[in-house]
PDB file of C-alpha atoms in Angstrom:
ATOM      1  CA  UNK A   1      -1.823  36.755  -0.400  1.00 95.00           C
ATOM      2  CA  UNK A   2       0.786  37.175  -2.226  1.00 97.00           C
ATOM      3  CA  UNK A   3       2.646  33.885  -4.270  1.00 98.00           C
ATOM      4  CA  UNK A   4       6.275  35.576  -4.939  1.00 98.00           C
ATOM      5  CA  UNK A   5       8.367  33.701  -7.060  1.00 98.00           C
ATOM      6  CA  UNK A   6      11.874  33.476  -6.510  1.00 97.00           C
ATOM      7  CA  UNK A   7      14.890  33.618  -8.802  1.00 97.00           C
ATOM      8  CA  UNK A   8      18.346  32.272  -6.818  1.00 95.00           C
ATOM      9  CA  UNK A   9      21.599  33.530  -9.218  1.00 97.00           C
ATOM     10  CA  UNK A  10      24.143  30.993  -8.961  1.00 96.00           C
ATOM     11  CA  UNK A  11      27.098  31.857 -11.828  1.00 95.00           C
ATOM     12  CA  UNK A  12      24.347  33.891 -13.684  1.00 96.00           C
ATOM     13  CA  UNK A  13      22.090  30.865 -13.792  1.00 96.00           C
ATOM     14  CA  UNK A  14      18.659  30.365 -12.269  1.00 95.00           C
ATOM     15  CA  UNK A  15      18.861  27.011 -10.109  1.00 94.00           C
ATOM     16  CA  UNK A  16      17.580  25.704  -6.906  1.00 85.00           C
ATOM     17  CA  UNK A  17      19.151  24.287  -3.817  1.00 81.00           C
ATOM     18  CA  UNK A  18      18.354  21.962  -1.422  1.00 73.00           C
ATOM     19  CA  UNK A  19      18.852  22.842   2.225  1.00 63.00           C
ATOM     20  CA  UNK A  20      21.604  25.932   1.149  1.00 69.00           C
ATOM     21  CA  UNK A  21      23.566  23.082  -0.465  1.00 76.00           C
ATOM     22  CA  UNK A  22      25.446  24.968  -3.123  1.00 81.00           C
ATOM     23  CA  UNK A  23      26.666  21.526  -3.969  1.00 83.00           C
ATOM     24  CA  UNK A  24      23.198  20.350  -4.431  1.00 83.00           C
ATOM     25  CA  UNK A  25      22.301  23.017  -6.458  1.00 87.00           C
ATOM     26  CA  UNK A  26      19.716  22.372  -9.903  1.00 89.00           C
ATOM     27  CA  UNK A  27      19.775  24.636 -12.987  1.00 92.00           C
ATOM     28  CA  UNK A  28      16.621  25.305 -14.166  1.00 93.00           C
ATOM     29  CA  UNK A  29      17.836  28.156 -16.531  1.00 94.00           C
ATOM     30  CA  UNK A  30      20.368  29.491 -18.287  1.00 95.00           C
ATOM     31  CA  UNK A  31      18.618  33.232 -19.032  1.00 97.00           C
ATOM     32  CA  UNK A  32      17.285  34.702 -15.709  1.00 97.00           C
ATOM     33  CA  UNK A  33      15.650  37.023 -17.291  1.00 98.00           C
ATOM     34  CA  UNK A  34      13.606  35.190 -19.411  1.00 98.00           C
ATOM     35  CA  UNK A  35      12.683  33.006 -16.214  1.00 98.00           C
ATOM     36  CA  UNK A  36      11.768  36.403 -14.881  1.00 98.00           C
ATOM     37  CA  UNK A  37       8.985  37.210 -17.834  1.00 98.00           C
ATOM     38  CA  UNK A  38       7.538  33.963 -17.601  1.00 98.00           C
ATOM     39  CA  UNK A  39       6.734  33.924 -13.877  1.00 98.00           C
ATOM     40  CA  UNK A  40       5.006  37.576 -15.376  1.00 98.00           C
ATOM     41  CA  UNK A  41       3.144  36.126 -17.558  1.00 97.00           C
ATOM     42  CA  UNK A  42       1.993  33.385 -15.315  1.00 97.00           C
ATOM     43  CA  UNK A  43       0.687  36.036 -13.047  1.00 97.00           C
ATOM     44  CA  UNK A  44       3.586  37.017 -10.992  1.00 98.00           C
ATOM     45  CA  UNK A  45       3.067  40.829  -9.000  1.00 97.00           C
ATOM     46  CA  UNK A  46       6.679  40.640  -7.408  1.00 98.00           C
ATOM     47  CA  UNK A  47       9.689  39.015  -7.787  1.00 98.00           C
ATOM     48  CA  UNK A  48      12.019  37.603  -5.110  1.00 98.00           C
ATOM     49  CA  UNK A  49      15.723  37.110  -5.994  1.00 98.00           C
ATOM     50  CA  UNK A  50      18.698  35.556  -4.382  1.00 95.00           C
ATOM     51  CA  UNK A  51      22.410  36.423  -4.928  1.00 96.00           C
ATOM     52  CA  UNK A  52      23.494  33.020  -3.777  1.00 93.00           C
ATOM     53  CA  UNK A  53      27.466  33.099  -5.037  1.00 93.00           C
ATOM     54  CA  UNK A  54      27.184  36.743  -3.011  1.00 93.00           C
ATOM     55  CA  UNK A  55      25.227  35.397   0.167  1.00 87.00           C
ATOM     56  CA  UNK A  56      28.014  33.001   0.575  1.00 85.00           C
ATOM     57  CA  UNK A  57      30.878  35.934  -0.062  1.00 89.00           C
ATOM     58  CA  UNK A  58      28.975  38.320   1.645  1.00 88.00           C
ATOM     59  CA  UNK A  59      29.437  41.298  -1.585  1.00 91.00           C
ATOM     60  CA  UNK A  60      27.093  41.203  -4.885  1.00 93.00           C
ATOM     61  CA  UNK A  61      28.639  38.538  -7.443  1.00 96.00           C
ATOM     62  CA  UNK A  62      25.444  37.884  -9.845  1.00 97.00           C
ATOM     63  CA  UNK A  63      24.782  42.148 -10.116  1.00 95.00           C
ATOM     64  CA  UNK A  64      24.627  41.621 -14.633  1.00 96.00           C
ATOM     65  CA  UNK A  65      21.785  38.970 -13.825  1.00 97.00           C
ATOM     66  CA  UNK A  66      20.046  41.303 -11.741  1.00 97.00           C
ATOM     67  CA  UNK A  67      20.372  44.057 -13.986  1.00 97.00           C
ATOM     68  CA  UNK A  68      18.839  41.894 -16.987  1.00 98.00           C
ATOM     69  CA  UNK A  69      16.013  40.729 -14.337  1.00 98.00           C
ATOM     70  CA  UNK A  70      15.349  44.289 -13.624  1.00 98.00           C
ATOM     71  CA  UNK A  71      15.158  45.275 -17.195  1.00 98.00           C
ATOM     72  CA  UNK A  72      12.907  42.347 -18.561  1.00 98.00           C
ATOM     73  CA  UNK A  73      10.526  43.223 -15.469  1.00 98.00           C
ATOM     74  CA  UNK A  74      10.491  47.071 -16.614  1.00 97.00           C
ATOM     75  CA  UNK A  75       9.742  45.612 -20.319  1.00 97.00           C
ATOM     76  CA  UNK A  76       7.043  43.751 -18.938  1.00 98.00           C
ATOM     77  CA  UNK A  77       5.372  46.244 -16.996  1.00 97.00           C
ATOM     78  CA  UNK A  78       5.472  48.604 -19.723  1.00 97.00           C
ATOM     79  CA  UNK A  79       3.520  46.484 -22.302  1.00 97.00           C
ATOM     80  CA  UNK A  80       0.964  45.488 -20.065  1.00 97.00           C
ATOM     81  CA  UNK A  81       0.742  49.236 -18.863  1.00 96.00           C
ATOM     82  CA  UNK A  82       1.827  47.904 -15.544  1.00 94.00           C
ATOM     83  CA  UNK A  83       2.480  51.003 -12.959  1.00 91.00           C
ATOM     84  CA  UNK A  84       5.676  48.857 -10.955  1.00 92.00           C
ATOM     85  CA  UNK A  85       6.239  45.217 -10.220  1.00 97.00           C
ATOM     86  CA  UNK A  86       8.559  45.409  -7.113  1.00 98.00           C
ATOM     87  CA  UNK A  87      11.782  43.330  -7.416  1.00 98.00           C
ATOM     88  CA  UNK A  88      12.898  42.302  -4.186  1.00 98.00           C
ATOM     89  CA  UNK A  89      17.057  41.009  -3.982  1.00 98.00           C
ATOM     90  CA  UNK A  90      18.899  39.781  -0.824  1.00 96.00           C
ATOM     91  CA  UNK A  91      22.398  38.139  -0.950  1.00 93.00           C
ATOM     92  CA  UNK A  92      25.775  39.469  -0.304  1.00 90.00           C
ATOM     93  CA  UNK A  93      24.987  42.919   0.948  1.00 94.00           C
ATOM     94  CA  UNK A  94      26.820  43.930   3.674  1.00 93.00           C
ATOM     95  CA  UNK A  95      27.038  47.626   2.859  1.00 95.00           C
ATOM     96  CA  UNK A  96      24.840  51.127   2.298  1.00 97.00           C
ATOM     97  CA  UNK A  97      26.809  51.728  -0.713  1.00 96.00           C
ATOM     98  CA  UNK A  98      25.338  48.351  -2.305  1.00 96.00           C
ATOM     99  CA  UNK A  99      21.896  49.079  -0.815  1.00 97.00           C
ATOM    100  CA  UNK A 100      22.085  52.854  -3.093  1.00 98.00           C
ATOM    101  CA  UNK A 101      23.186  51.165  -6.132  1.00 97.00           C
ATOM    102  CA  UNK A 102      20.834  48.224  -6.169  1.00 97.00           C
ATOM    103  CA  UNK A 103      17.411  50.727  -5.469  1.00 98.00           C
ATOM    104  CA  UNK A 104      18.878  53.147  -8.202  1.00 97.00           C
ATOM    105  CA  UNK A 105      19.510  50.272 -10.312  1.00 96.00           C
ATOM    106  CA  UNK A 106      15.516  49.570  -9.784  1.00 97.00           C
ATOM    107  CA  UNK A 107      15.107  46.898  -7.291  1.00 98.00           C
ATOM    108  CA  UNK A 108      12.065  48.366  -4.710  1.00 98.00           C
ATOM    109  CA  UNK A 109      13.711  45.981  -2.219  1.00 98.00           C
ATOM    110  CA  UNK A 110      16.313  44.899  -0.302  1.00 98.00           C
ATOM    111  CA  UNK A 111      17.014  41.877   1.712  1.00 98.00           C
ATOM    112  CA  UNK A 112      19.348  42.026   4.337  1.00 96.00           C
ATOM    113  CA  UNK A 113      20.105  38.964   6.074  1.00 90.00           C
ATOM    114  CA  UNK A 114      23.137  37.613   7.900  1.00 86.00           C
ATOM    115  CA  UNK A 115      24.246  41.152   8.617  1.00 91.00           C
ATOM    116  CA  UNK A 116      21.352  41.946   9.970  1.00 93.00           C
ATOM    117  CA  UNK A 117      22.160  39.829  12.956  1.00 91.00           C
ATOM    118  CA  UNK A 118      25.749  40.645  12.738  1.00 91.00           C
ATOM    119  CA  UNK A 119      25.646  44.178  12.618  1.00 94.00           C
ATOM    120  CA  UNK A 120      22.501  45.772  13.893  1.00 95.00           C
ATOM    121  CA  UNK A 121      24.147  48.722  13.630  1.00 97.00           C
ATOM    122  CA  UNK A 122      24.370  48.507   9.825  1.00 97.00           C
ATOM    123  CA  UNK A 123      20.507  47.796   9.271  1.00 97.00           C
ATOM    124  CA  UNK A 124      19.480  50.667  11.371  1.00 98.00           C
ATOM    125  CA  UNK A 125      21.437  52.829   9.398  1.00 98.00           C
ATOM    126  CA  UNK A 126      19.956  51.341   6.248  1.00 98.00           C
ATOM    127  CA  UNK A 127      16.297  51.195   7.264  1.00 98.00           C
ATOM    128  CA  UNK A 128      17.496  55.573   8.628  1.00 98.00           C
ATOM    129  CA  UNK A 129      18.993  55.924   5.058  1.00 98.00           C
ATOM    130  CA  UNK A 130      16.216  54.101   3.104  1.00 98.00           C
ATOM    131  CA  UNK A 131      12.956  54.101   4.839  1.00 98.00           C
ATOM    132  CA  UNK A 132      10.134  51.402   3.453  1.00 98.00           C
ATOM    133  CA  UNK A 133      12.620  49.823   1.023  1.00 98.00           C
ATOM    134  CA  UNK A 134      14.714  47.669   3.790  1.00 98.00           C
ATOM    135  CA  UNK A 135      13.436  43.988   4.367  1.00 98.00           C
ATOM    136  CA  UNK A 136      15.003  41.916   7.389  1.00 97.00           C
ATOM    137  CA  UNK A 137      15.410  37.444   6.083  1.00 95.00           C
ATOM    138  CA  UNK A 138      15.231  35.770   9.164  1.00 93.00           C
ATOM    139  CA  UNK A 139      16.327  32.092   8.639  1.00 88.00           C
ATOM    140  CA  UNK A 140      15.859  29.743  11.168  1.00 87.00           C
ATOM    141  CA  UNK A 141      15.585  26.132  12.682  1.00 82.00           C
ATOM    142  CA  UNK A 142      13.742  25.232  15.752  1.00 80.00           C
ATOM    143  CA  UNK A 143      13.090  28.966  16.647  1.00 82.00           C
ATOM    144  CA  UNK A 144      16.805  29.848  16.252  1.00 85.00           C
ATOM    145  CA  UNK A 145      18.130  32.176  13.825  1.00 90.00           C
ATOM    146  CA  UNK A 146      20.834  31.016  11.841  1.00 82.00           C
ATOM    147  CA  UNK A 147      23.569  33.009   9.509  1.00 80.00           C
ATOM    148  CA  UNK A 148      26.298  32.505   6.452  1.00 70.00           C
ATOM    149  CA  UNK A 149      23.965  30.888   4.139  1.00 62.00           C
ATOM    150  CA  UNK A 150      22.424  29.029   6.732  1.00 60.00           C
ATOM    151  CA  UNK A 151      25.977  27.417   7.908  1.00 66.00           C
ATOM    152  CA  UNK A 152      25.970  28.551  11.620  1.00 75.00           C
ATOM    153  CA  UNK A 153      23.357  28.365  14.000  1.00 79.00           C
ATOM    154  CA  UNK A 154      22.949  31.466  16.748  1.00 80.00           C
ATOM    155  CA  UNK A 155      21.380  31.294  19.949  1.00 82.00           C
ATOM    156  CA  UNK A 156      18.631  34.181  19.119  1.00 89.00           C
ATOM    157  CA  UNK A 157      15.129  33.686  18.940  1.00 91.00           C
ATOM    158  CA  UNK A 158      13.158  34.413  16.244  1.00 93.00           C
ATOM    159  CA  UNK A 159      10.686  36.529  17.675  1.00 94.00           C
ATOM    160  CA  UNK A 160      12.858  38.806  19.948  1.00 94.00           C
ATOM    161  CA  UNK A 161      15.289  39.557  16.323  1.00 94.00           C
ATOM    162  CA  UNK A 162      11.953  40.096  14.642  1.00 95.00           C
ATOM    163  CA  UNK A 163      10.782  42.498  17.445  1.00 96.00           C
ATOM    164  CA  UNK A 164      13.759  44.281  17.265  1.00 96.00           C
ATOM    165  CA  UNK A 165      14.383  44.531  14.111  1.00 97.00           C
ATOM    166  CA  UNK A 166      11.029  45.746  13.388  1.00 97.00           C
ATOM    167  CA  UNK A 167      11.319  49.195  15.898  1.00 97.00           C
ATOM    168  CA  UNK A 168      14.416  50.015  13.850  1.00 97.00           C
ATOM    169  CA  UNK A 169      11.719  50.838  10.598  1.00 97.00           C
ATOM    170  CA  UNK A 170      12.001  47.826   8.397  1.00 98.00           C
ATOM    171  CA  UNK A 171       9.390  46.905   6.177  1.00 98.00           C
ATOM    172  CA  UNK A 172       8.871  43.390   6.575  1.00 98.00           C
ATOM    173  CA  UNK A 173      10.226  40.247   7.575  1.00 98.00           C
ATOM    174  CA  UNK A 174      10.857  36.951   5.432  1.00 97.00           C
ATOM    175  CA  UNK A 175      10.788  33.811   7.617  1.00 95.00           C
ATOM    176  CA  UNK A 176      12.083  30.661   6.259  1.00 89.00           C
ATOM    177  CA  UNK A 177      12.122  27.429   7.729  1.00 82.00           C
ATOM    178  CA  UNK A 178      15.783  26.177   6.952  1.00 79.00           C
ATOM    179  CA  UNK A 179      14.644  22.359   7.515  1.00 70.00           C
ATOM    180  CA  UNK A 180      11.917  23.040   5.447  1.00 63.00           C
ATOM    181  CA  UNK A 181      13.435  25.214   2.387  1.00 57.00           C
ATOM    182  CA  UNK A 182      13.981  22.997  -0.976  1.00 56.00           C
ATOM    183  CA  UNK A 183      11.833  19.948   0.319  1.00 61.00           C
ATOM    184  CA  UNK A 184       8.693  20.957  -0.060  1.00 59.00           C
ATOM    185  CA  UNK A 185       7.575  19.243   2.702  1.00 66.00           C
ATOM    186  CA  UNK A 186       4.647  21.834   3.326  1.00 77.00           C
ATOM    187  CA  UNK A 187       5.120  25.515   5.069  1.00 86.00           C
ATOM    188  CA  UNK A 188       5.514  25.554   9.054  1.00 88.00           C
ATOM    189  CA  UNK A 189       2.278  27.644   9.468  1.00 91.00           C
ATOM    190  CA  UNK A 190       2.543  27.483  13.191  1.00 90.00           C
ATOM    191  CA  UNK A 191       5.713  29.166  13.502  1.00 90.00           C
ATOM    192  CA  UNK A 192       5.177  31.863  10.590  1.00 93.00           C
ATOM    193  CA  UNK A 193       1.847  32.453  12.415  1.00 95.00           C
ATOM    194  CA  UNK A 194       3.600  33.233  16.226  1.00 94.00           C
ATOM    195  CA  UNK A 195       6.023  34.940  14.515  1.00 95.00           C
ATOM    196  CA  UNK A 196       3.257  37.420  12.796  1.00 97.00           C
ATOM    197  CA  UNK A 197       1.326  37.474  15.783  1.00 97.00           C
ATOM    198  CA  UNK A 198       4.275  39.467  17.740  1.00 96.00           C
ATOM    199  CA  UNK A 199       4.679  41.964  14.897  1.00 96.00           C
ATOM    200  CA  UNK A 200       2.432  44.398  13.583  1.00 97.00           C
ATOM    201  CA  UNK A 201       4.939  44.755  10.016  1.00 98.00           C
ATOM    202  CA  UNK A 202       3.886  42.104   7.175  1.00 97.00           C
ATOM    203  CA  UNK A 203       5.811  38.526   7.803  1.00 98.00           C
ATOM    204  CA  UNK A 204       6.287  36.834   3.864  1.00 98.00           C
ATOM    205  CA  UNK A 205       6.250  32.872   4.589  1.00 96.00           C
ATOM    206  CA  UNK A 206       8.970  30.965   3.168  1.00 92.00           C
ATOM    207  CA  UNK A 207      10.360  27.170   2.817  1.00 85.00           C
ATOM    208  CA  UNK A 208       8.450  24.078   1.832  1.00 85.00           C
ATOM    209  CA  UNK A 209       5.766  25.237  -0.463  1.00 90.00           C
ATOM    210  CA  UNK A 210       5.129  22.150  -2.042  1.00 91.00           C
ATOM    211  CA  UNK A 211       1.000  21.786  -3.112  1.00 94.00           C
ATOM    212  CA  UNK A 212      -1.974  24.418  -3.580  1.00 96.00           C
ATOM    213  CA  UNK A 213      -2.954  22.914  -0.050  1.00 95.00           C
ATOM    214  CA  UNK A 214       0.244  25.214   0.986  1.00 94.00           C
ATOM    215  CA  UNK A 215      -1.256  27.890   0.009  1.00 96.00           C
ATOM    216  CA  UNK A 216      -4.654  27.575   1.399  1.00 96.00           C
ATOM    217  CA  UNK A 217      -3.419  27.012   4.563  1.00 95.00           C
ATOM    218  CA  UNK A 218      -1.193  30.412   4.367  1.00 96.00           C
ATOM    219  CA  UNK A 219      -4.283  31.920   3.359  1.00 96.00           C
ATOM    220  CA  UNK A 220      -6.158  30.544   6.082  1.00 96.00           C
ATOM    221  CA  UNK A 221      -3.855  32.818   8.524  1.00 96.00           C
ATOM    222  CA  UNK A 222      -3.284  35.787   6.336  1.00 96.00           C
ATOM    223  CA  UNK A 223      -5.269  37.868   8.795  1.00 96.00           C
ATOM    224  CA  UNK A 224      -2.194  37.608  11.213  1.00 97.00           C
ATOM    225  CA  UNK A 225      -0.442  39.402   8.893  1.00 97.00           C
ATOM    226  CA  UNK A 226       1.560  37.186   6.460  1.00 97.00           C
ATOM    227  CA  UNK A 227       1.528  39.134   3.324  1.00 96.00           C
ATOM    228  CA  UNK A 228       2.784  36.702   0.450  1.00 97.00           C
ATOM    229  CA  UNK A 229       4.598  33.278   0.475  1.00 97.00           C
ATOM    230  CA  UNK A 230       8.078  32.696  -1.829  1.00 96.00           C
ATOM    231  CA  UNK A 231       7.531  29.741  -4.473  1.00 95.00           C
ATOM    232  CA  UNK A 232      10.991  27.910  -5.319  1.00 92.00           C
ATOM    233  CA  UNK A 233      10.904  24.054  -6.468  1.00 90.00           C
ATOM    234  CA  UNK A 234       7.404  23.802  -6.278  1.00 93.00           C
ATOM    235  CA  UNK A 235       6.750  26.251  -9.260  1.00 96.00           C
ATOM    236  CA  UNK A 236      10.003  24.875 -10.994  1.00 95.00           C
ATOM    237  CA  UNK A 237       9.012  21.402 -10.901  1.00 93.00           C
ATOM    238  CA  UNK A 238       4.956  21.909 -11.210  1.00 95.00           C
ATOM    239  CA  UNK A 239       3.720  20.510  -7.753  1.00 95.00           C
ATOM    240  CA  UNK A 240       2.230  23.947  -7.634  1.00 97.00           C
ATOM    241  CA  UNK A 241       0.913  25.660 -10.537  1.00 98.00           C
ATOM    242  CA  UNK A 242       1.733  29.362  -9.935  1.00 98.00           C
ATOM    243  CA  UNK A 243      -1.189  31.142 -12.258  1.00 98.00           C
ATOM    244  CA  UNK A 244      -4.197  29.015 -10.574  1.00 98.00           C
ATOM    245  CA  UNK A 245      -2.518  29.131  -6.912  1.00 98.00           C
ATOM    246  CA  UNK A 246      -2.176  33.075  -7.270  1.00 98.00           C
ATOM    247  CA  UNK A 247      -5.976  32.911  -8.701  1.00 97.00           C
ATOM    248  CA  UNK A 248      -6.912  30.461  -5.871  1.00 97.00           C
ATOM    249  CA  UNK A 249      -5.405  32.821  -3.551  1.00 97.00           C
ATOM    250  CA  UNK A 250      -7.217  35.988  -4.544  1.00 97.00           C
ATOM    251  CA  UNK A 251     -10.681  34.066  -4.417  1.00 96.00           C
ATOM    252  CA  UNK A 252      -9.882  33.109  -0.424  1.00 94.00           C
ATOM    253  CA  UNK A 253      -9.140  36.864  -0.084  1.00 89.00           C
ATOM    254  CA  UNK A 254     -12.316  38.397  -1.334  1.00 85.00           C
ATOM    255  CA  UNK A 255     -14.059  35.688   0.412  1.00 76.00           C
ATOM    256  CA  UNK A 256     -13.031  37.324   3.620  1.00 68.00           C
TER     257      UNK A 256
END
């Protein structure tokens, strides 16, 4: 399992939200890309990032913080003779021109989520164009997907998007719990575990990681097929302790 820290870019700072708010939005730093090295060197083996000023204007807006992320990542690999840390970036990206420049900029991954639902069309073409490198966010509440930084609630389900999504070739799906995300009021295992049940690509839990207790329940079900959980607040605030969780994590693996 997996414990993926994430990085949301608001105006080239690293903050949290609560909920989506961008008006309830905390700055936890001012250099990204120093936040980036030390989730490294607390044991980080992927990074998740989140264009939030471009998720909400639905084209890139934070791309010099990403760059700088990407670099201090490449840094960091390099002096601990590191073969790749993926970097993993959703936010904004509406286009396969975006997609190009962000992998040959160095990302591994990239997160398409609102136009996803809104344009199928689009994400086949960019799981055709760039197979294994294409990851589907599905955010939802009560089983329904919702879009535009979480702003408007559809009437799809979960599970058939997921299905769907997944014949077209992508790699894997994030599943956040909207009511959940920035609370940490504890992962909803149940529905991250039906929704990896019905897919046979890796589901990455998301929203409400609060406690190590989190984690062990994520590991718990890893055998369905959830591959890693994102870390947001928890890891900012120290509720969860990223280095032991990851090491916590590893130990209910090989116990398996």
């Amino acid at each position: 399992m997996l414990l993926i820290p994430a990085i949301d870019l608001k105006d080239g700072q690293c903050v949290r939200l609560k909920q989506g708010d961008m008006d309830q939005a905390t700055v936890f730093s001012k250099d990204p890309a120093q936040m980036a090295r030390h989730w490294l060197e607390q044991g980080a083996r992927r990074l998740h990032l989140v264009d939030l000023n471009g998720a909400f204007a639905g084209a890139p807006k934070n791309a010099a913080a990403v760059k700088s992320i990407i670099l201090a990542v490449q840094d960091f690999a390099a002096e601990n003779d590191v073969e790749e840390i993926p970097v993993q970036l959703g936010g904004g990206i509406r286009d396969l021109d975006t997609i190009e420049r962000y992998l040959d900029g160095g990302l591994s991954y990239v997160i398409i989520g609102t136009a996803a639902v809104k344009s199928p069309g689009f994400l086949h073409d960019a799981c055709s164009a760039f197979p294994g490198q294409i990851i589907v966010g599905l955010d939802a509440r009560d089983g329904k997907v919702a879009t535009d930084g979480w702003s408007k609630l559809t009437g799809h389900e979960v599970i058939d998007l997921a299905k769907k999504f997944e014949d077209y070739g992508v790699e894997s799906i994030i599943y956040t719990d909207i009511g959940r995300d920035g609370m940490m009021g504890g992962v909803n295992v149940e529905a991250t575990v039906k929704l990896a049940q019905s897919m046979t690509i890796p589901v990455i839990a998301s929203g409400g990681v609060h406690s190590i207790k989190d984690v062990e329940a994520l590991c718990a079900v890893e055998h369905e097929g959830i591959e890693g959980v994102i870390c947001g607040r928890s890891i900012y605030e120290g509720t969860l302790d990223l280095r032991s969780a990851q090491e916590r994590a590893d130990e209910l693996g090989d116990a398996e």
